[in-house]
Coordinates of C-alpha atoms and ligand atoms in Angstrom, one line a residue:
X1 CA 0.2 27.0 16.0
X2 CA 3.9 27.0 17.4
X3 CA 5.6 23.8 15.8
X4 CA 8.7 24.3 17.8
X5 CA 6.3 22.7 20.6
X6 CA 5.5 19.7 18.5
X7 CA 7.4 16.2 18.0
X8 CA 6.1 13.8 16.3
X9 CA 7.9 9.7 16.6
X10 CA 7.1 7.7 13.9
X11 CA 7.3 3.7 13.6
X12 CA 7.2 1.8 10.4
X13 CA 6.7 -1.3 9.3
X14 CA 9.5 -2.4 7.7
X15 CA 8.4 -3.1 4.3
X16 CA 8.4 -1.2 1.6
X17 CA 4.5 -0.5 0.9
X18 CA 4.3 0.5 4.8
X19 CA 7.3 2.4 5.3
X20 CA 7.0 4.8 2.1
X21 CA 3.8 6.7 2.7
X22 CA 5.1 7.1 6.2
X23 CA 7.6 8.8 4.8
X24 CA 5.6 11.0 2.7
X25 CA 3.9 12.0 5.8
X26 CA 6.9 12.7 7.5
X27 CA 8.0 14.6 5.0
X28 CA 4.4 16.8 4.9
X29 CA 4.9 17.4 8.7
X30 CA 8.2 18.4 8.4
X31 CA 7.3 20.8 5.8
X32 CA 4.6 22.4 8.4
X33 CA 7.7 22.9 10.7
X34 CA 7.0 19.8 13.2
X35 CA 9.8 17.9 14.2
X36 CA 9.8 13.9 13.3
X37 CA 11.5 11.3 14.9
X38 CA 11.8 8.1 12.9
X39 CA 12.7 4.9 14.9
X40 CA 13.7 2.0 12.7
X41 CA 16.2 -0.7 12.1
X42 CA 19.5 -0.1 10.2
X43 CA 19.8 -1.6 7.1
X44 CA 16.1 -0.1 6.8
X45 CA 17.6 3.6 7.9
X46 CA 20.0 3.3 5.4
X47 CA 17.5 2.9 2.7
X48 CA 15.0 6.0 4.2
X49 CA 18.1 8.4 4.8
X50 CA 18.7 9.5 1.3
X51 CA 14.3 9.9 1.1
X52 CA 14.4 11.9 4.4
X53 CA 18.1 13.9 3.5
X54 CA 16.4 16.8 2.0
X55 CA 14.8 17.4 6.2
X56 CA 16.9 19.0 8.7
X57 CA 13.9 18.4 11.1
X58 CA 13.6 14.6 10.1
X59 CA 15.6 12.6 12.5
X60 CA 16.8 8.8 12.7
X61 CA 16.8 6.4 15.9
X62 CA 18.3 3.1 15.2
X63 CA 17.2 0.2 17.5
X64 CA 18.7 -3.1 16.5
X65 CA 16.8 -5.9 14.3
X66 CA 16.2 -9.0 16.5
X67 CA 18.6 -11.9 15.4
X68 CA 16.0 -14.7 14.4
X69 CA 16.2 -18.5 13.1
X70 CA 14.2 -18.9 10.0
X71 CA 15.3 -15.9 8.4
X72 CA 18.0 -15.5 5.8
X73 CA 21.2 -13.7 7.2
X74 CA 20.9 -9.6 7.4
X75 CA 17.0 -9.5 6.6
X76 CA 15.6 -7.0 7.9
X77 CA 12.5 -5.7 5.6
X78 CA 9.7 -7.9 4.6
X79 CA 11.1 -7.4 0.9
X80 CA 14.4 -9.3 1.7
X81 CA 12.4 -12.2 2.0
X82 CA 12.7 -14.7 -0.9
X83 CA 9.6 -17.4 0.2
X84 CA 6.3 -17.0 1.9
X85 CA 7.5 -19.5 4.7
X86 CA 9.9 -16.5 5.9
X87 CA 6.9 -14.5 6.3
X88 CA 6.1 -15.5 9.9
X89 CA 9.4 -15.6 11.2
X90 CA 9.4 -12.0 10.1
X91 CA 6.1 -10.7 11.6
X92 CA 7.3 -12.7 15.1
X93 CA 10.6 -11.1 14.9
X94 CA 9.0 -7.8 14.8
X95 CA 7.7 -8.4 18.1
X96 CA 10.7 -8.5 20.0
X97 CA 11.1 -5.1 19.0
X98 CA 9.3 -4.0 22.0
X99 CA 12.0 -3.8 24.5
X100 CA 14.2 -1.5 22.2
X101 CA 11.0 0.5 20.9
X102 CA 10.0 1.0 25.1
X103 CA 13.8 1.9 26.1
X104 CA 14.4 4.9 23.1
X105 CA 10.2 6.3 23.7
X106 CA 11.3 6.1 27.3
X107 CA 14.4 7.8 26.9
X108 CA 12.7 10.1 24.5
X109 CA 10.4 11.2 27.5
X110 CA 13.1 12.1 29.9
X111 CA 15.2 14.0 27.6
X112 CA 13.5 14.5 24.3
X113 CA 13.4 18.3 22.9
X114 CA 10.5 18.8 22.8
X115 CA 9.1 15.4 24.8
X116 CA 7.2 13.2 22.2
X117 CA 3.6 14.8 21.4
X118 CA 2.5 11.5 19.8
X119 CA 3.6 8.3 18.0
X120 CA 2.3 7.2 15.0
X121 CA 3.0 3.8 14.7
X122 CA 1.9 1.0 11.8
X123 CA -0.9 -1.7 12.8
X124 CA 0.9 -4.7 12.1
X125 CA 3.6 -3.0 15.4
X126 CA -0.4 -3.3 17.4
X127 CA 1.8 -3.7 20.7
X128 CA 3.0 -0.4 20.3
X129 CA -0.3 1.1 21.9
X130 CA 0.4 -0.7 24.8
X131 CA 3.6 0.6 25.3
X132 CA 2.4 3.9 24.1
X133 CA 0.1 4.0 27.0
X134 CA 2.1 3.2 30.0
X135 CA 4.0 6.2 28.6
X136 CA 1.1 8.4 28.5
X137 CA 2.2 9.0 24.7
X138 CA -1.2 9.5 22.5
X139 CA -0.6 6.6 19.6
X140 CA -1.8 6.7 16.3
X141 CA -2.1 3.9 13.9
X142 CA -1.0 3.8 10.5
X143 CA -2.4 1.3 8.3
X144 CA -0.9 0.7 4.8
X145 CA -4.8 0.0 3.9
X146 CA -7.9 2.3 2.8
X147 CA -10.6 3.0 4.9
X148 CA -12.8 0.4 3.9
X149 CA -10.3 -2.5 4.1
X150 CA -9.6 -1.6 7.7
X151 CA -13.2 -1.4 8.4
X152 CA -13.8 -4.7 7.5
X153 CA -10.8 -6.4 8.9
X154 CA -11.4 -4.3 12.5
X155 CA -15.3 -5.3 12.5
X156 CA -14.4 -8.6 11.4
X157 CA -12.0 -9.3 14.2
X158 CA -14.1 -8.0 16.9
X159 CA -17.3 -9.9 15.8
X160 CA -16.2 -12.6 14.0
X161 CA -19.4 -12.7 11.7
X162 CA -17.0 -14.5 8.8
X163 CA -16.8 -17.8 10.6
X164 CA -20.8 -18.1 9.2
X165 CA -19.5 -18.3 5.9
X166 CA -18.0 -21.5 5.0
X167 CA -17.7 -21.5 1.5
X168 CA -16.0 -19.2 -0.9
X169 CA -19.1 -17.8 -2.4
X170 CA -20.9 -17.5 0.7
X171 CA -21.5 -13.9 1.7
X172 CA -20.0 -12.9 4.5
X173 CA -22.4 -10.2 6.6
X174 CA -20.1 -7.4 8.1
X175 CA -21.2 -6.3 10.9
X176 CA -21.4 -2.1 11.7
X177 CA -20.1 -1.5 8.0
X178 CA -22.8 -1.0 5.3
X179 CA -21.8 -2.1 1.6
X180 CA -23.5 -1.7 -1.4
X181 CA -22.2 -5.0 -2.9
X182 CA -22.0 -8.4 -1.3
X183 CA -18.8 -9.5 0.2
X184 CA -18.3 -13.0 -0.3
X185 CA -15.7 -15.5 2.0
X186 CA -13.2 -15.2 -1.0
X187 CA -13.0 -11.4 -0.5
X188 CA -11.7 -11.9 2.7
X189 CA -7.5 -11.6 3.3
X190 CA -6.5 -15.2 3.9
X191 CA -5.8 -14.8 7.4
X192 CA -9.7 -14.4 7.8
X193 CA -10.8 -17.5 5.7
X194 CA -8.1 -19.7 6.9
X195 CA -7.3 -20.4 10.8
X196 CA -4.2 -22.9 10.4
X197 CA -1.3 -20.8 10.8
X198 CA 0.3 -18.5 13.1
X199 CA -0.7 -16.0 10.6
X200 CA -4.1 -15.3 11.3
X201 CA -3.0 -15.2 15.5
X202 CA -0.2 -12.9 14.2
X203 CA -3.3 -10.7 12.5
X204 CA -5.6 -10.8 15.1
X205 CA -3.7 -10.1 17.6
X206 CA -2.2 -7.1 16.3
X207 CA -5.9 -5.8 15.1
X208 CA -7.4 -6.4 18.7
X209 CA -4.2 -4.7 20.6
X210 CA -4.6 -1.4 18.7
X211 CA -8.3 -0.7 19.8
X212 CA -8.5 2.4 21.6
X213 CA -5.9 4.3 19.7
X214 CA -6.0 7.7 19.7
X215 CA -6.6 8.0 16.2
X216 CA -6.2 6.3 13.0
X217 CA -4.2 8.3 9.7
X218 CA -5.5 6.7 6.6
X219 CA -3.5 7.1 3.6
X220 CA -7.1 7.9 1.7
X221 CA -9.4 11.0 1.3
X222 CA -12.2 11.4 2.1
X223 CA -14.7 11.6 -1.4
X224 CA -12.8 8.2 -1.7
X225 CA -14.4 6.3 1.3
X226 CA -16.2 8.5 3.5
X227 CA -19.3 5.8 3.9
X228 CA -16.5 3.9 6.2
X229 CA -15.4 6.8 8.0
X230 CA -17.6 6.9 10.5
X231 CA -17.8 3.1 11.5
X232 CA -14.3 2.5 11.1
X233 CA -14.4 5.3 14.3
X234 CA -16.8 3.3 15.9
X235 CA -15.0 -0.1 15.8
X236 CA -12.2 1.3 17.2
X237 CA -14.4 3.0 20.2
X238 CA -13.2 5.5 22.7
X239 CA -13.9 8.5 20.5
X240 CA -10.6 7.4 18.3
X241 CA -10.4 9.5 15.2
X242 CA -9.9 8.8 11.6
X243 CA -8.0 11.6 9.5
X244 CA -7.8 10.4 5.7
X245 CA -4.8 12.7 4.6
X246 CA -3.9 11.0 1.6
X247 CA -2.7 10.3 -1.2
X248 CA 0.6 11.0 1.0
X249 CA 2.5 10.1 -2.1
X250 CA 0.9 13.7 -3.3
X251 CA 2.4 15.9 -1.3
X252 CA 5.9 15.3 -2.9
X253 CA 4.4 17.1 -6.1
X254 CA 2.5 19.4 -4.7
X255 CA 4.7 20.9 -2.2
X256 CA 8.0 19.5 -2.2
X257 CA 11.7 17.7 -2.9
X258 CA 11.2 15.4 -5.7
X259 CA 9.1 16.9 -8.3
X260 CA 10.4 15.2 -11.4
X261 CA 6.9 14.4 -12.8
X262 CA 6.1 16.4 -15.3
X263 CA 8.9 19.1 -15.1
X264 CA 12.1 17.8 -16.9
X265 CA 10.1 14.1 -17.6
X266 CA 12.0 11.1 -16.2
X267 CA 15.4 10.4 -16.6
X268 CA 15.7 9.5 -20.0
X269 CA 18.8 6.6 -19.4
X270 CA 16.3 4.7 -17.4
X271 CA 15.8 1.9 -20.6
X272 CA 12.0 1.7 -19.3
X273 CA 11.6 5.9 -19.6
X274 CA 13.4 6.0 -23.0
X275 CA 10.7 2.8 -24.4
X276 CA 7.8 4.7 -22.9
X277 CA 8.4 7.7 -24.4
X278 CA 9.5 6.3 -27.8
X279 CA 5.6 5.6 -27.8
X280 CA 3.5 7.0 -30.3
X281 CA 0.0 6.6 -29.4
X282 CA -1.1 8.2 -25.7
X283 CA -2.8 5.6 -23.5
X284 CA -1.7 3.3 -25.0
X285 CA 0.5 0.6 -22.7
X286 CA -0.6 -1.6 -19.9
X287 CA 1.9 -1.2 -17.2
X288 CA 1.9 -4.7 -15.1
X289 CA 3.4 -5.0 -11.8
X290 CA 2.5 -7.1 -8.5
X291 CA 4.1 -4.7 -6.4
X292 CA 7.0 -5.6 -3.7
X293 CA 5.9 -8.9 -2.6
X294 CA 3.8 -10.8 -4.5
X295 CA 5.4 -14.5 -5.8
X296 CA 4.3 -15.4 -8.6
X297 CA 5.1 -19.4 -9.8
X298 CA 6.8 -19.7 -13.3
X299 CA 3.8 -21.4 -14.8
X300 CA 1.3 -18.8 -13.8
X301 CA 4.4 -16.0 -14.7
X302 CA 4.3 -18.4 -18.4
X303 CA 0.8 -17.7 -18.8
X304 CA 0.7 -14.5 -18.1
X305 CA 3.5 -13.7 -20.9
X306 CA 1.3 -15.8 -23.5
X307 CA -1.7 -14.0 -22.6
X308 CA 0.2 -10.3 -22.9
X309 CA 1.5 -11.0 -26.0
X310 CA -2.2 -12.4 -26.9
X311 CA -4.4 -9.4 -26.0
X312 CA -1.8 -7.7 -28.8
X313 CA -1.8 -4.5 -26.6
X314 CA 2.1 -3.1 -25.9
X315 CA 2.9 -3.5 -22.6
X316 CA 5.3 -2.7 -19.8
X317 CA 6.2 -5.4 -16.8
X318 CA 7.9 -5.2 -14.0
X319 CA 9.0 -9.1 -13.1
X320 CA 10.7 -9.9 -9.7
X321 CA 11.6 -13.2 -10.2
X322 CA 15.3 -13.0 -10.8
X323 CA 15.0 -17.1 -12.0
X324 CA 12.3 -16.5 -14.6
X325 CA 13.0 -17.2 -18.1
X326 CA 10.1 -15.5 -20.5
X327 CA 8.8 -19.1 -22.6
X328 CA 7.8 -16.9 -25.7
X329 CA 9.9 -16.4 -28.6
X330 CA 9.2 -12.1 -28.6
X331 CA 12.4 -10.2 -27.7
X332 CA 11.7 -7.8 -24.4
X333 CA 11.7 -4.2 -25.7
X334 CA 10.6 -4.8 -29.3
X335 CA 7.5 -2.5 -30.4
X336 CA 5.1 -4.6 -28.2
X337 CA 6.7 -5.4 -25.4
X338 CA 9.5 -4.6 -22.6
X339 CA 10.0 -6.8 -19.5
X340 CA 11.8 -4.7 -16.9
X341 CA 14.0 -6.4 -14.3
X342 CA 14.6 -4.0 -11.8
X343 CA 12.8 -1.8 -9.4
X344 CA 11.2 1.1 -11.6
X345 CA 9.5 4.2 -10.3
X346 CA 5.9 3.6 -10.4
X347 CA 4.5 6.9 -10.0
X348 CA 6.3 8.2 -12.6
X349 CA 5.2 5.1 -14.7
X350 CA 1.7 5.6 -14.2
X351 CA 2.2 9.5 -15.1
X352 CA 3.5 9.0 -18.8
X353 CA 1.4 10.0 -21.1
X354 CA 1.8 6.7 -22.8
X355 CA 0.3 4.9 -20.2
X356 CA -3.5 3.9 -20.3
X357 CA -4.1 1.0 -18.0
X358 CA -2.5 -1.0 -14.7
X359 CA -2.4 -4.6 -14.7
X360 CA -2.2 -4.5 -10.8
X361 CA -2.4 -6.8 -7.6
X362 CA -4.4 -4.0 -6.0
X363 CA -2.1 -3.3 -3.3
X364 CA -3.2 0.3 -1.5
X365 CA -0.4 1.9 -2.7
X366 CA -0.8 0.8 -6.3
X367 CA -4.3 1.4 -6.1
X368 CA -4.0 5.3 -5.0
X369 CA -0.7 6.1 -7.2
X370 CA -3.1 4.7 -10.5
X371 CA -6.4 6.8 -9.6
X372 CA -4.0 10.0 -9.0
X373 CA -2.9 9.4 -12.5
X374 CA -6.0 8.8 -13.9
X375 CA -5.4 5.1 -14.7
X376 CA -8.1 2.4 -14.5
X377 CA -7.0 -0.7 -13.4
X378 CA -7.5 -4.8 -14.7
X379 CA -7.8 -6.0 -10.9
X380 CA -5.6 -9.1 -10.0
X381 CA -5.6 -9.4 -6.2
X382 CA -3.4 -11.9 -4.8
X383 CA -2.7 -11.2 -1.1
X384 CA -3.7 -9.5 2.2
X385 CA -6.6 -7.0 2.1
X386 CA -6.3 -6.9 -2.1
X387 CA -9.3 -8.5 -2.6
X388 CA -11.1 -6.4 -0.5
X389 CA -9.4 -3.2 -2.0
X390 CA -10.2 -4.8 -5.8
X391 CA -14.0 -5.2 -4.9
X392 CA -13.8 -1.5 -3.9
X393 CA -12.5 -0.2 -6.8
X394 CA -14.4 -2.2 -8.8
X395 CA -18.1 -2.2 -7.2
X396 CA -18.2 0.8 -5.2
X397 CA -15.1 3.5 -6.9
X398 CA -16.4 2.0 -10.5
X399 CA -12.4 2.7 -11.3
X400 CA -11.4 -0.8 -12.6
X401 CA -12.7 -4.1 -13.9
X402 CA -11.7 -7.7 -12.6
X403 CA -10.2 -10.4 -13.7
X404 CA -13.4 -12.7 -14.8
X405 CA -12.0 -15.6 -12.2
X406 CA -11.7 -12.8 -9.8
X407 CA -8.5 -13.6 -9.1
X408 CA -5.5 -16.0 -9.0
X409 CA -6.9 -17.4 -4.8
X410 CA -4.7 -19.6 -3.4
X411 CA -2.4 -20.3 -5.7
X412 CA -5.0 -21.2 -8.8
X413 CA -3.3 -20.4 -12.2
X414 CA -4.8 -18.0 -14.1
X415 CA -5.2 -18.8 -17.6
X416 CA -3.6 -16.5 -21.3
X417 CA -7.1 -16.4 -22.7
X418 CA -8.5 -15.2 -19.4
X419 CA -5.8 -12.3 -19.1
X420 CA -5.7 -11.2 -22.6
X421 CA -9.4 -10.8 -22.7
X422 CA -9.3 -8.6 -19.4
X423 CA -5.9 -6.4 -21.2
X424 CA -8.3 -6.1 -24.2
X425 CA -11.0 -5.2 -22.3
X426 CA -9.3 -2.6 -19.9
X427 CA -7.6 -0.8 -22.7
X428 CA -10.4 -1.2 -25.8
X429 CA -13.6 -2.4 -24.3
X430 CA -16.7 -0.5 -23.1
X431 CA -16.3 -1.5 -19.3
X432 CA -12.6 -0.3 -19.5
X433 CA -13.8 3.1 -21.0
X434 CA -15.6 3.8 -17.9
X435 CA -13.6 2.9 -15.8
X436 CA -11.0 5.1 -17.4
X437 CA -13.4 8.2 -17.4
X438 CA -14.0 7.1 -13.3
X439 CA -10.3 6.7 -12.7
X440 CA -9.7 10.5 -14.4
X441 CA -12.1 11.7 -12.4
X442 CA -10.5 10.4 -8.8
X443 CA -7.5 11.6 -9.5
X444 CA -8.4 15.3 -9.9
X445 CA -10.6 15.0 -6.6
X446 CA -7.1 13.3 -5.2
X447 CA -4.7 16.1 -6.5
X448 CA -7.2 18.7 -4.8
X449 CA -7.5 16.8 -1.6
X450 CA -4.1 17.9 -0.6
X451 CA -3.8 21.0 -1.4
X452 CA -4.5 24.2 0.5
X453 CA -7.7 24.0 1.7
X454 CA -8.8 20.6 0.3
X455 CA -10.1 17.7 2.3
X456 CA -7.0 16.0 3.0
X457 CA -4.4 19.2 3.6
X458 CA -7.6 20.1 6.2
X459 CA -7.4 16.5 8.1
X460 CA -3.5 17.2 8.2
X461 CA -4.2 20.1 10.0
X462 CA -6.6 18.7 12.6
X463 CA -4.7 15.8 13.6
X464 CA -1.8 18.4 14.2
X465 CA -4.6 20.7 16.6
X466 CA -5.7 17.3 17.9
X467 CA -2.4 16.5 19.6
X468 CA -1.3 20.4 20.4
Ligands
LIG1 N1 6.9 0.1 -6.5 C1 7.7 0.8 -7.3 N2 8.4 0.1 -8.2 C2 8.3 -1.2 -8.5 C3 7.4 -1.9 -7.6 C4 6.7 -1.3 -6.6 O1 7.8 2.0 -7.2 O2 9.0 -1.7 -9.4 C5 6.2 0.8 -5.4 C6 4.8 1.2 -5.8 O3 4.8 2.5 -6.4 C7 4.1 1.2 -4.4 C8 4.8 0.2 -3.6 O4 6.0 -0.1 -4.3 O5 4.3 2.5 -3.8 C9 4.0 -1.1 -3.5 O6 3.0 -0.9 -2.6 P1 1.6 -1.7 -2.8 O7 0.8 -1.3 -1.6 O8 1.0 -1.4 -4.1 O9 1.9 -3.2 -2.8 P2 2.8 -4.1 -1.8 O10 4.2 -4.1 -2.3 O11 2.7 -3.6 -0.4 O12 2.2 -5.5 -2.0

């Protein structure tokens, strides 16, 4: 293969939980000798520069943010946004990135060195096939989901079988994907189940405009979902391609720039790192975190500090709400407990030896960093595709238990008895034992998947054939 011949544009979505795995892949290509283009915004280049820095053959394109009303001043990722009411005016103003996106691929075209071989572009930018294709530029789609999430979603759009399910236990038949578990209407993203908001049209139409990609790159492997391999590349039609190359988060260690984990340990002034370590007992902390966006209300956020400090297991959390004032008497960062404020470093989180279980809204991200480590996970799905990815893991992977409401829908509260008897559970009972010894085994099929020869490292090198 000659890489000089190869250059590869990539498009995020400017959130954090899309844009991060796309730089992971960047950074694998780069590695293999490709050249990558990234076109984003700037206040979101300024955050990937110092990620990508390490990368002479990584490049930047800055196109400018659109200037929208309902937005607060200088937003410019989905994470600057402080209520879900901004989260419309976001996804709209994404779409007047078109005209920017069309003018640099254009330019790119004429004068690029080498011309663009492909784009790879996420699903919620759909309109970038379009574009894409009156270019004559093969587009990929990224999806910040698994496999089976985007099957669902994709055969779900097209035939619109959900609208026969009217109640949130119905089951909802989905048609061209097989499951070995019923889906019910509450499994669905909200965007499915509810029709009221420019949401769902925002969803559907960016699921329908990215048919007949040229392929799909899943941020999965394959021994994690290959039943929904086959008719996710059926629902897209036109002989599109899936290539599961994940976890991309993997290559990092395997190959690469930032191997901290498990070398010099973390750095020992982060408070977190030095409480973690000060632990005596492996596997012994829940680590609980609702990743980048979830909102959580201060009575559920009370509830859930009552029912930690109930279950009597030590734990780790990551709260978001700045506002939040903890109702119980315990000091944060006593020998049960420490309540973390800022942005940690997950992975590394989920690596310590001290850590045994994830308290987790199920996003992909989350879900693929905890199996890697070999952590099972008490499912809380709150948003998006996390129901669907809970069910996964919990019915089909056999990697996690839920939450025995299922989950916090729509805003319900969850309950301190209910959450301290799924902690307990996770980290002492039965069900969380196997789920443990599931979770340990995933994550050695993950950490073999990308590397030489394994499933993932293999797909890598396809899609790269695929496009020379
Ligand atoms: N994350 C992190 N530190 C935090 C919170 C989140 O490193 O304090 C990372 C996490 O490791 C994951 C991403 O942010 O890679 C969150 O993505 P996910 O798909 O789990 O959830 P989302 O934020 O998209 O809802």
């Amino acid at each position: 293969m000659d890489a000089s011949k190869f250059h590869i544009v990539i498009f995020p979505f400017m959130s954090q939980g899309h844009t991060i795995p796309l730089l992971d892949l960047s950074k694998a290509l780069s590695r293999r000798g490709l050249k990558i283009t990234i076109i984003t915004t700037p206040s979101n280049a300024l955050s990937i520069k110092p990620y990508v820095s390490q990368h002479s053959n990584i490049h930047l394109r800055e196109i400018p943010f659109p200037k929208t009303q309902g937005l607060p001043e200088g937003c410019e990722n989905m994470s600057q946004t402080s209520s879900p009411d901004h989260l419309l005016s976001f996804l709209n103003a994404t779409k007047l990135l078109r005209e920017p996106f069309e003018a640099t691929l254009k330019e790119m075209c004429r004068h690029g060195d080498p011309p663009p071989t492909c784009v790879i572009s996420d699903s919620f930018l759909g309109w970038t096939n379009a574009s894409c294709h009156s270019l004559g530029v093969p587009r990929l789609v990224f999806n910040g989901m698994g496999v089976f999430a985007m099957a669902v979603k994709k055969a779900l759009s097209i035939h619109q079988t959900h609208k026969g399910a009217t109640h949130d236990g119905d089951i909802v038949d989905v048609q061209g994907v097989e499951l070995s578990f019923h889906l019910l209407r509450r499994d669905l993203p909200r965007s499915l189940r509810v029709s009221d908001s420019g949401i769902s049209e925002f969803f559907l139409e960016a699921e329908r405009s990215d048919l007949g990609s040229f392929g799909v790159i899943a941020n999965s492997f394959v021994e994690l979902e290959k039943d929904h391999v086959l008719p996710l590349e059926s629902l897209y039609g036109n002989g599109t391609r899936t290539f599961c190359v994940g976890p991309l988060f993997l290559y990092d260690l395997m190959e690469g720039d930032q191997n901290e984990i498990g070398h010099n340990g973390p750095n020992p002034s982060f408070k977190w790192a030095e409480w973690l370590n000060s632990r005596v007992k492996g596997k012994s902390v829940v680590y609980v975190s609702f990743g980048s966006q979830a909102h959580l209300r201060d009575e559920q956020l009370d509830e859930l500090a009552y029912g930690l400090e109930l279950s009597g297991e030590d734990y780790i959390w990551v709260v978001r709400t700045k506002t939040w004032r903890n109702p119980t008497n315990v000091v944060s960062g006593g020998t049960k407990g420490l309540i973390v404020r800022e942005w940690v470093d997950q992975k590394l989180v989920l690596a310590l030896w001290a850590v045994g279980g994830f308290l987790s809204h199920c996003g992909w991200n989350s879900v693929l960093e905890s199996l890697a480590s070999g952590v099972p996970i008490l499912g809380w799905p709150m948003q998006a595709e996390q129901h669907l990815n809970a069910k996964y893991l919990v019915e089909e992977l056999k990697a996690g238990i839920g939450l025995e409401s299922g989950s916090a829908q729509d805003g319900k509260v969850v309950g301190r008895e209910e959450i301290s008897r799924g902690v307990k559970e996770l980290m002492r009972g039965e069900r969380g034992r196997k789920a443990r010894e599931k979770a340990i085994e995933l994550g050695r099929i993950a950490k073999r998947a990308v590397q030489v020869g394994g499933s993932s490292y293999k797909c890598l090198n396809e899609f790269i054939q695929s496009i020379g």
